[in-house]
Tab-separated table of C-alpha atoms in Angstrom:
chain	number	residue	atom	x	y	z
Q	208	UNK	CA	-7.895	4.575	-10.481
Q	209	UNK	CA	-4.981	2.761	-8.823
Q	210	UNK	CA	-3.177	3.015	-11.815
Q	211	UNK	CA	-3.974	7.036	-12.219
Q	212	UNK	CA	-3.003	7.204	-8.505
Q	213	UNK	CA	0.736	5.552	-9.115
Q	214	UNK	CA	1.525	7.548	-12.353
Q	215	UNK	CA	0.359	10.876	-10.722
Q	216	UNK	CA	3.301	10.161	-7.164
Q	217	UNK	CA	5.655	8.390	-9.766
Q	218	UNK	CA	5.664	11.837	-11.594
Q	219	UNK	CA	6.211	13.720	-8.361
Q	220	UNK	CA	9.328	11.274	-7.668
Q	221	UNK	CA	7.545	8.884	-5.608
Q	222	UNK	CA	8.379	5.297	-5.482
Q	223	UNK	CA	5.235	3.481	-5.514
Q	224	UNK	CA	4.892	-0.019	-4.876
Q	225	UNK	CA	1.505	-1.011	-6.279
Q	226	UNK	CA	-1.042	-4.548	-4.983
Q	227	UNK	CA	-4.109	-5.204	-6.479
Q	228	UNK	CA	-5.139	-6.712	-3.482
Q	229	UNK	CA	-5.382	-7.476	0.575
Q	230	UNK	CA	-2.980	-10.637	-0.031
Q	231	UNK	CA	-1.034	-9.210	-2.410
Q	232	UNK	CA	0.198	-5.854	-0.281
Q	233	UNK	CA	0.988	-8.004	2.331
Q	234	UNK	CA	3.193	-10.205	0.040
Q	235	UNK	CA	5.293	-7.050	-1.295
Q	236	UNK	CA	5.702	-5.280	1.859
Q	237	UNK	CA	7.047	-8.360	3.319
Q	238	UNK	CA	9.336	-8.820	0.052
Q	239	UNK	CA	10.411	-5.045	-0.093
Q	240	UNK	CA	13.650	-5.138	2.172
Q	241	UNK	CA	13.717	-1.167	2.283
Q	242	UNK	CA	12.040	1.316	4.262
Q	243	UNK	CA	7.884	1.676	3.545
Q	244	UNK	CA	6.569	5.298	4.484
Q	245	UNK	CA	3.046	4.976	3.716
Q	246	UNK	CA	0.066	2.728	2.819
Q	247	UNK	CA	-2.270	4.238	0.258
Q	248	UNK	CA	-5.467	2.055	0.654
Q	249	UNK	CA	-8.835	2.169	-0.301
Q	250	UNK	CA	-11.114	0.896	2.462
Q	251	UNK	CA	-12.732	-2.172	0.693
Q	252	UNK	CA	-10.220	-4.234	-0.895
Q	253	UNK	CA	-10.158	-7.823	-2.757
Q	254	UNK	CA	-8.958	-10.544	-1.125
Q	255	UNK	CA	-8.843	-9.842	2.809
Q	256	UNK	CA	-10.679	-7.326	4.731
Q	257	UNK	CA	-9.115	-4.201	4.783
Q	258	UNK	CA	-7.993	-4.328	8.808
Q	259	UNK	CA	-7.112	-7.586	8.822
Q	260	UNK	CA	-4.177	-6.212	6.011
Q	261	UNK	CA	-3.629	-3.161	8.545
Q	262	UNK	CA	-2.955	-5.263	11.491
Q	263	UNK	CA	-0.636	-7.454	9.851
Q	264	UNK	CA	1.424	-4.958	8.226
Q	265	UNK	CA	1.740	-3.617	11.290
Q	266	UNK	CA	3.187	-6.719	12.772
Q	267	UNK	CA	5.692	-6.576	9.952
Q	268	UNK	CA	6.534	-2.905	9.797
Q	269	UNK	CA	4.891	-0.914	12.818
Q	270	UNK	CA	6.146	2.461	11.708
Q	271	UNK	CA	4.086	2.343	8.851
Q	272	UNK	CA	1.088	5.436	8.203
Q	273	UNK	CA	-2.102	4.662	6.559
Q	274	UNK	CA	-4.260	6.826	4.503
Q	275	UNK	CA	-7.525	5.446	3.485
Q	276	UNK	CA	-9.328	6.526	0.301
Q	277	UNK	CA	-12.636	5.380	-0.950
């Protein structure tokens, strides 16, 4: 699904940065020197319970939306 997900916003000119994971979104948002608009996130993910990941993005980039998909 994540995969179907990126291709479909890639095609409409998104730039997606994809994570298979809690610990893994954390580590590209905090390697990704630009600007991050939005999190796409499923609300169980693998790894780290999904706010945990919220809250500490946040600390990182508090300007950041969330959308939650299940």
């Amino acid at each position: 699904m994540r995969s179907l997900i990126r291709r479909v916003l890639e095609r409409d000119g998104y730039l997606v940065l994809e994570a298979s994971g809690g610990i893994q979104a954390l580590d590209v948002a905090q390697a990704w020197e630009a600007p991050i608009d939005l999190v796409l996130s499923d609300v169980v993910m693998p790894g780290i319970r999904e706010p945990a990941v919220v809250a500490a993005l946040k600390q990182v980039r508090p300007e950041i939306a969330v959308l939650y998909m299940s």
